[in-house]
Amino acid sequence: MAGRADLTSYAYRKLRARILAESNVCLMCGHPGSQALDHIHAVSRGGAELDPDNLAPIHGVEGCPVCLRKCNNDKGNRPLSEVLRLVTSRDWYAGP
Ligand SMILES: [Zn+2]
Ligand SMILES: [Zn+2]
């Protein structure tokens, strides 16, 4: 997968810790407890890789403790910006 090696970089891990400390509400399902981040605009399509504004919390391999979805899996290979256009029609941001 493109850019995977960069995702384990020190800078990325530091940024991830900072962003998740501020908010771990998943952008896909609106529940807290995210363990991962995803790029809103795909890096392969020109999105900034280490820009906090381009990174959003998402449930990773451990899944959501509330709705049990594996949001990053559900999203598949689509960029988050595309998926969000689909989910913004519901109150995904309203939280629990
Ligand atoms: Zn989620
Ligand atoms: Zn959830």
Short mmCIF file of N, CA, C and O and ligand atoms in Angstrom, two decimals:
data_model
loop_
_atom_site.label_atom_id
_atom_site.label_comp_id
_atom_site.label_asym_id
_atom_site.label_seq_id
_atom_site.Cartn_x
_atom_site.Cartn_y
_atom_site.Cartn_z
N MET A 1 0.85 -1.20 0.00
CA MET A 1 0.00 0.00 0.00
C MET A 1 0.88 1.25 0.00
O MET A 1 1.88 1.30 0.71
N ALA A 2 0.53 2.20 -0.79
CA ALA A 2 1.37 3.39 -0.95
C ALA A 2 1.50 4.16 0.36
O ALA A 2 0.52 4.36 1.07
N GLY A 3 2.69 4.56 0.67
CA GLY A 3 2.91 5.42 1.84
C GLY A 3 2.91 4.70 3.17
O GLY A 3 3.05 5.32 4.21
N ARG A 4 2.75 3.39 3.18
CA ARG A 4 2.71 2.65 4.44
C ARG A 4 3.97 2.86 5.29
O ARG A 4 3.89 2.99 6.49
N ALA A 5 5.10 2.86 4.64
CA ALA A 5 6.35 3.00 5.39
C ALA A 5 6.38 4.33 6.13
O ALA A 5 6.82 4.40 7.27
N ASP A 6 5.87 5.37 5.49
CA ASP A 6 5.88 6.67 6.12
C ASP A 6 4.97 6.72 7.34
O ASP A 6 5.19 7.49 8.26
N LEU A 7 3.94 5.91 7.32
CA LEU A 7 2.97 5.96 8.41
C LEU A 7 3.55 5.46 9.72
O LEU A 7 2.98 5.66 10.77
N THR A 8 4.66 4.79 9.66
CA THR A 8 5.27 4.32 10.90
C THR A 8 6.40 5.25 11.34
O THR A 8 7.09 4.97 12.30
N SER A 9 6.57 6.32 10.63
CA SER A 9 7.67 7.24 10.96
C SER A 9 7.44 7.89 12.33
O SER A 9 6.31 8.00 12.80
N TYR A 10 8.51 8.35 12.90
CA TYR A 10 8.46 8.98 14.21
C TYR A 10 7.55 10.20 14.18
O TYR A 10 6.72 10.40 15.06
N ALA A 11 7.71 11.01 13.14
CA ALA A 11 6.90 12.24 13.03
C ALA A 11 5.42 11.91 12.99
O ALA A 11 4.61 12.56 13.64
N TYR A 12 5.08 10.86 12.26
CA TYR A 12 3.67 10.48 12.14
C TYR A 12 3.14 9.98 13.48
O TYR A 12 2.06 10.35 13.91
N ARG A 13 3.92 9.16 14.15
CA ARG A 13 3.45 8.60 15.43
C ARG A 13 3.25 9.70 16.46
O ARG A 13 2.33 9.66 17.27
N LYS A 14 4.15 10.67 16.44
CA LYS A 14 4.04 11.79 17.36
C LYS A 14 2.78 12.60 17.08
O LYS A 14 2.04 12.97 17.98
N LEU A 15 2.57 12.85 15.81
CA LEU A 15 1.39 13.61 15.39
C LEU A 15 0.11 12.87 15.75
O LEU A 15 -0.86 13.44 16.23
N ARG A 16 0.13 11.56 15.51
CA ARG A 16 -1.04 10.74 15.81
C ARG A 16 -1.39 10.81 17.30
O ARG A 16 -2.54 10.98 17.68
N ALA A 17 -0.36 10.68 18.14
CA ALA A 17 -0.59 10.74 19.58
C ALA A 17 -1.20 12.08 19.97
O ALA A 17 -2.10 12.15 20.80
N ARG A 18 -0.72 13.14 19.33
CA ARG A 18 -1.20 14.48 19.66
C ARG A 18 -2.66 14.63 19.22
O ARG A 18 -3.49 15.15 19.98
N ILE A 19 -2.96 14.19 18.02
CA ILE A 19 -4.32 14.35 17.51
C ILE A 19 -5.30 13.49 18.31
O ILE A 19 -6.37 13.95 18.71
N LEU A 20 -4.91 12.26 18.62
CA LEU A 20 -5.82 11.38 19.37
C LEU A 20 -6.00 11.84 20.80
O LEU A 20 -7.02 11.57 21.43
N ALA A 21 -5.00 12.57 21.32
CA ALA A 21 -5.13 13.10 22.68
C ALA A 21 -6.16 14.23 22.70
O ALA A 21 -6.84 14.45 23.70
N GLU A 22 -6.26 14.94 21.59
CA GLU A 22 -7.23 16.03 21.50
C GLU A 22 -8.63 15.49 21.28
O GLU A 22 -9.59 15.94 21.89
N SER A 23 -8.74 14.55 20.37
CA SER A 23 -10.05 13.95 20.10
C SER A 23 -9.85 12.58 19.49
O SER A 23 -9.03 12.41 18.59
N ASN A 24 -10.58 11.60 19.99
CA ASN A 24 -10.52 10.28 19.37
C ASN A 24 -11.89 9.86 18.86
O ASN A 24 -12.21 8.70 18.75
N VAL A 25 -12.71 10.87 18.55
CA VAL A 25 -14.04 10.59 18.00
C VAL A 25 -13.89 10.24 16.52
O VAL A 25 -13.39 11.02 15.72
N CYS A 26 -14.33 9.05 16.19
CA CYS A 26 -14.15 8.52 14.84
C CYS A 26 -14.97 9.31 13.83
O CYS A 26 -16.14 9.59 14.03
N LEU A 27 -14.31 9.65 12.74
CA LEU A 27 -14.97 10.45 11.72
C LEU A 27 -15.99 9.64 10.93
O LEU A 27 -16.90 10.18 10.33
N MET A 28 -15.85 8.32 10.96
CA MET A 28 -16.76 7.47 10.19
C MET A 28 -18.06 7.22 10.96
O MET A 28 -19.13 7.32 10.41
N CYS A 29 -17.98 6.84 12.21
CA CYS A 29 -19.18 6.42 12.94
C CYS A 29 -19.57 7.38 14.05
O CYS A 29 -20.64 7.26 14.62
N GLY A 30 -18.68 8.34 14.37
CA GLY A 30 -19.03 9.35 15.36
C GLY A 30 -18.88 8.91 16.81
O GLY A 30 -19.29 9.61 17.72
N HIS A 31 -18.30 7.73 17.02
CA HIS A 31 -18.08 7.24 18.38
C HIS A 31 -16.63 7.48 18.80
O HIS A 31 -15.74 7.49 17.95
N PRO A 32 -16.37 7.62 20.11
CA PRO A 32 -14.99 7.78 20.57
C PRO A 32 -14.23 6.46 20.55
O PRO A 32 -14.80 5.41 20.21
N GLY A 33 -12.97 6.52 20.91
CA GLY A 33 -12.19 5.30 21.04
C GLY A 33 -11.37 4.96 19.81
O GLY A 33 -10.90 3.83 19.67
N SER A 34 -11.18 5.91 18.91
CA SER A 34 -10.37 5.63 17.72
C SER A 34 -8.92 5.36 18.11
O SER A 34 -8.40 5.97 19.03
N GLN A 35 -8.32 4.41 17.40
CA GLN A 35 -6.91 4.10 17.65
C GLN A 35 -6.04 4.50 16.48
O GLN A 35 -4.83 4.40 16.54
N ALA A 36 -6.65 4.91 15.40
CA ALA A 36 -5.88 5.19 14.18
C ALA A 36 -6.28 6.54 13.61
O ALA A 36 -7.25 7.16 14.05
N LEU A 37 -5.52 6.96 12.63
CA LEU A 37 -5.86 8.17 11.89
C LEU A 37 -5.97 7.82 10.42
O LEU A 37 -5.37 6.86 9.95
N ASP A 38 -6.74 8.63 9.71
CA ASP A 38 -6.74 8.47 8.27
C ASP A 38 -6.64 9.84 7.62
O ASP A 38 -7.02 10.84 8.22
N HIS A 39 -6.11 9.84 6.42
CA HIS A 39 -6.01 11.08 5.68
C HIS A 39 -7.36 11.42 5.06
O HIS A 39 -8.00 10.56 4.46
N ILE A 40 -7.78 12.66 5.22
CA ILE A 40 -9.04 13.09 4.64
C ILE A 40 -8.89 13.16 3.12
O ILE A 40 -9.73 12.65 2.37
N HIS A 41 -7.85 13.80 2.67
CA HIS A 41 -7.52 13.81 1.24
C HIS A 41 -6.34 12.87 1.03
O HIS A 41 -5.29 13.04 1.67
N ALA A 42 -6.52 11.87 0.22
CA ALA A 42 -5.50 10.84 0.02
C ALA A 42 -4.17 11.47 -0.37
O ALA A 42 -4.12 12.37 -1.21
N VAL A 43 -3.12 10.99 0.29
CA VAL A 43 -1.79 11.50 0.00
C VAL A 43 -1.43 11.27 -1.46
O VAL A 43 -0.82 12.10 -2.12
N SER A 44 -1.90 10.13 -1.99
CA SER A 44 -1.63 9.81 -3.39
C SER A 44 -2.32 10.79 -4.34
O SER A 44 -2.00 10.85 -5.51
N ARG A 45 -3.28 11.55 -3.81
CA ARG A 45 -3.98 12.54 -4.64
C ARG A 45 -3.60 13.95 -4.24
O ARG A 45 -4.37 14.89 -4.46
N GLY A 46 -2.48 14.09 -3.55
CA GLY A 46 -1.98 15.42 -3.24
C GLY A 46 -2.31 15.92 -1.84
O GLY A 46 -2.00 17.06 -1.52
N GLY A 47 -2.94 15.09 -1.02
CA GLY A 47 -3.23 15.49 0.36
C GLY A 47 -1.95 15.58 1.17
O GLY A 47 -1.00 14.83 0.93
N ALA A 48 -1.91 16.50 2.11
CA ALA A 48 -0.73 16.67 2.95
C ALA A 48 -0.61 15.49 3.91
O ALA A 48 -1.57 15.12 4.57
N GLU A 49 0.56 14.91 3.97
CA GLU A 49 0.70 13.70 4.76
C GLU A 49 0.75 13.95 6.27
O GLU A 49 0.19 13.18 7.04
N LEU A 50 1.44 14.99 6.67
CA LEU A 50 1.62 15.23 8.11
C LEU A 50 0.94 16.52 8.56
O LEU A 50 1.37 17.18 9.48
N ASP A 51 -0.17 16.85 7.90
CA ASP A 51 -0.93 18.04 8.27
C ASP A 51 -2.07 17.62 9.18
O ASP A 51 -2.92 16.82 8.78
N PRO A 52 -2.12 18.13 10.41
CA PRO A 52 -3.20 17.74 11.33
C PRO A 52 -4.58 18.01 10.74
O PRO A 52 -5.54 17.29 11.05
N ASP A 53 -4.68 19.01 9.88
CA ASP A 53 -5.97 19.32 9.27
C ASP A 53 -6.38 18.28 8.24
O ASP A 53 -7.54 18.23 7.83
N ASN A 54 -5.43 17.48 7.81
CA ASN A 54 -5.74 16.45 6.81
C ASN A 54 -5.83 15.07 7.45
O ASN A 54 -5.93 14.07 6.77
N LEU A 55 -5.79 15.02 8.77
CA LEU A 55 -5.83 13.74 9.46
C LEU A 55 -7.03 13.70 10.40
O LEU A 55 -7.31 14.67 11.10
N ALA A 56 -7.72 12.59 10.40
CA ALA A 56 -8.89 12.46 11.25
C ALA A 56 -8.86 11.13 11.98
O ALA A 56 -8.41 10.13 11.43
N PRO A 57 -9.34 11.11 13.23
CA PRO A 57 -9.38 9.84 13.98
C PRO A 57 -10.35 8.86 13.32
O PRO A 57 -11.40 9.26 12.82
N ILE A 58 -9.97 7.62 13.34
CA ILE A 58 -10.83 6.57 12.78
C ILE A 58 -10.56 5.27 13.54
O ILE A 58 -9.47 5.08 14.06
N HIS A 59 -11.56 4.40 13.60
CA HIS A 59 -11.35 3.11 14.25
C HIS A 59 -10.52 2.20 13.36
O HIS A 59 -10.87 1.99 12.20
N GLY A 60 -9.46 1.69 13.91
CA GLY A 60 -8.55 0.84 13.16
C GLY A 60 -8.85 -0.63 13.35
O GLY A 60 -10.02 -1.03 13.44
N VAL A 61 -7.81 -1.44 13.42
CA VAL A 61 -7.98 -2.89 13.45
C VAL A 61 -8.76 -3.38 14.67
O VAL A 61 -9.40 -4.43 14.63
N GLU A 62 -8.72 -2.61 15.77
CA GLU A 62 -9.42 -3.06 16.97
C GLU A 62 -10.92 -2.78 16.90
O GLU A 62 -11.69 -3.32 17.67
N GLY A 63 -11.31 -1.89 16.00
CA GLY A 63 -12.73 -1.62 15.81
C GLY A 63 -13.30 -0.66 16.84
O GLY A 63 -12.62 -0.24 17.76
N CYS A 64 -14.57 -0.34 16.66
CA CYS A 64 -15.26 0.60 17.54
C CYS A 64 -15.82 -0.13 18.75
O CYS A 64 -16.50 -1.14 18.60
N PRO A 65 -15.55 0.38 19.96
CA PRO A 65 -16.08 -0.28 21.16
C PRO A 65 -17.58 -0.08 21.30
O PRO A 65 -18.22 -0.80 22.06
N VAL A 66 -18.15 0.86 20.57
CA VAL A 66 -19.58 1.15 20.70
C VAL A 66 -20.41 0.38 19.66
O VAL A 66 -21.30 -0.39 20.01
N CYS A 67 -20.08 0.57 18.38
CA CYS A 67 -20.90 -0.06 17.34
C CYS A 67 -20.19 -1.27 16.71
O CYS A 67 -20.74 -1.92 15.84
N LEU A 68 -18.95 -1.54 17.16
CA LEU A 68 -18.19 -2.71 16.74
C LEU A 68 -17.78 -2.71 15.26
O LEU A 68 -17.30 -3.71 14.75
N ARG A 69 -17.98 -1.59 14.59
CA ARG A 69 -17.54 -1.52 13.20
C ARG A 69 -16.04 -1.33 13.15
O ARG A 69 -15.44 -0.75 14.05
N LYS A 70 -15.45 -1.85 12.09
CA LYS A 70 -14.04 -1.56 11.84
C LYS A 70 -14.02 -0.51 10.74
O LYS A 70 -13.96 -0.81 9.55
N CYS A 71 -14.10 0.72 11.18
CA CYS A 71 -14.40 1.81 10.25
C CYS A 71 -13.36 1.94 9.15
O CYS A 71 -13.69 2.20 8.00
N ASN A 72 -12.10 1.73 9.50
CA ASN A 72 -11.06 1.87 8.48
C ASN A 72 -11.20 0.78 7.43
O ASN A 72 -10.93 0.99 6.25
N ASN A 73 -11.66 -0.40 7.87
CA ASN A 73 -11.92 -1.51 6.95
C ASN A 73 -13.13 -1.21 6.07
O ASN A 73 -13.10 -1.43 4.87
N ASP A 74 -14.19 -0.72 6.70
CA ASP A 74 -15.41 -0.40 5.98
C ASP A 74 -15.15 0.61 4.89
O ASP A 74 -15.76 0.58 3.83
N LYS A 75 -14.26 1.52 5.19
CA LYS A 75 -13.96 2.59 4.26
C LYS A 75 -13.28 2.04 3.02
O LYS A 75 -13.44 2.56 1.92
N GLY A 76 -12.53 0.95 3.20
CA GLY A 76 -11.82 0.34 2.08
C GLY A 76 -10.75 1.25 1.53
O GLY A 76 -10.10 1.97 2.28
N ASN A 77 -10.60 1.26 0.24
CA ASN A 77 -9.53 2.03 -0.38
C ASN A 77 -9.96 3.44 -0.78
O ASN A 77 -9.17 4.18 -1.34
N ARG A 78 -11.19 3.78 -0.50
CA ARG A 78 -11.64 5.10 -0.89
C ARG A 78 -11.01 6.15 0.00
O ARG A 78 -10.83 5.93 1.20
N PRO A 79 -10.71 7.32 -0.54
CA PRO A 79 -10.22 8.39 0.31
C PRO A 79 -11.34 8.87 1.22
O PRO A 79 -12.51 8.85 0.84
N LEU A 80 -10.97 9.28 2.42
CA LEU A 80 -11.94 9.69 3.42
C LEU A 80 -12.82 10.84 2.91
O LEU A 80 -14.00 10.93 3.24
N SER A 81 -12.24 11.71 2.09
CA SER A 81 -13.02 12.85 1.58
C SER A 81 -14.22 12.35 0.77
O SER A 81 -15.29 12.96 0.79
N GLU A 82 -14.05 11.22 0.09
CA GLU A 82 -15.15 10.67 -0.70
C GLU A 82 -16.17 10.00 0.21
O GLU A 82 -17.37 10.16 0.05
N VAL A 83 -15.66 9.25 1.18
CA VAL A 83 -16.55 8.54 2.09
C VAL A 83 -17.36 9.54 2.92
O VAL A 83 -18.54 9.35 3.16
N LEU A 84 -16.71 10.62 3.33
CA LEU A 84 -17.39 11.60 4.18
C LEU A 84 -18.53 12.27 3.45
O LEU A 84 -19.52 12.64 4.03
N ARG A 85 -18.39 12.43 2.16
CA ARG A 85 -19.49 13.02 1.40
C ARG A 85 -20.72 12.12 1.52
O ARG A 85 -21.84 12.58 1.50
N LEU A 86 -20.47 10.81 1.64
CA LEU A 86 -21.58 9.88 1.78
C LEU A 86 -22.17 9.91 3.18
O LEU A 86 -23.37 9.79 3.35
N VAL A 87 -21.32 10.05 4.17
CA VAL A 87 -21.82 9.93 5.53
C VAL A 87 -22.27 11.26 6.12
O VAL A 87 -22.96 11.27 7.13
N THR A 88 -21.90 12.39 5.52
CA THR A 88 -22.31 13.67 6.09
C THR A 88 -23.82 13.87 5.98
O THR A 88 -24.36 14.76 6.60
N SER A 89 -24.50 13.03 5.20
CA SER A 89 -25.93 13.16 5.13
C SER A 89 -26.59 12.65 6.42
O SER A 89 -27.71 13.00 6.73
N ARG A 90 -25.86 11.84 7.19
CA ARG A 90 -26.39 11.52 8.50
C ARG A 90 -25.64 12.30 9.57
O ARG A 90 -24.71 13.01 9.27
N ASP A 91 -26.10 12.18 10.79
CA ASP A 91 -25.49 12.95 11.87
C ASP A 91 -24.28 12.22 12.42
O ASP A 91 -24.19 11.94 13.59
N TRP A 92 -23.32 11.97 11.55
CA TRP A 92 -22.15 11.24 12.00
C TRP A 92 -21.34 12.02 13.02
O TRP A 92 -20.63 11.45 13.83
N TYR A 93 -21.46 13.33 13.01
CA TYR A 93 -20.66 14.15 13.91
C TYR A 93 -21.34 14.40 15.25
O TYR A 93 -20.78 15.00 16.13
N ALA A 94 -22.58 13.94 15.39
CA ALA A 94 -23.34 14.26 16.60
C ALA A 94 -22.83 13.49 17.81
O ALA A 94 -23.06 13.89 18.95
N GLY A 95 -22.12 12.41 17.61
CA GLY A 95 -21.57 11.65 18.73
C GLY A 95 -22.63 10.82 19.40
O GLY A 95 -23.78 10.79 18.98
N PRO A 96 -22.26 10.13 20.46
CA PRO A 96 -23.19 9.24 21.14
C PRO A 96 -24.31 10.00 21.86
O PRO A 96 -24.11 11.12 22.25
ZN ZN B 1 -15.65 4.34 13.91
ZN ZN B 2 -18.78 3.29 16.25
#
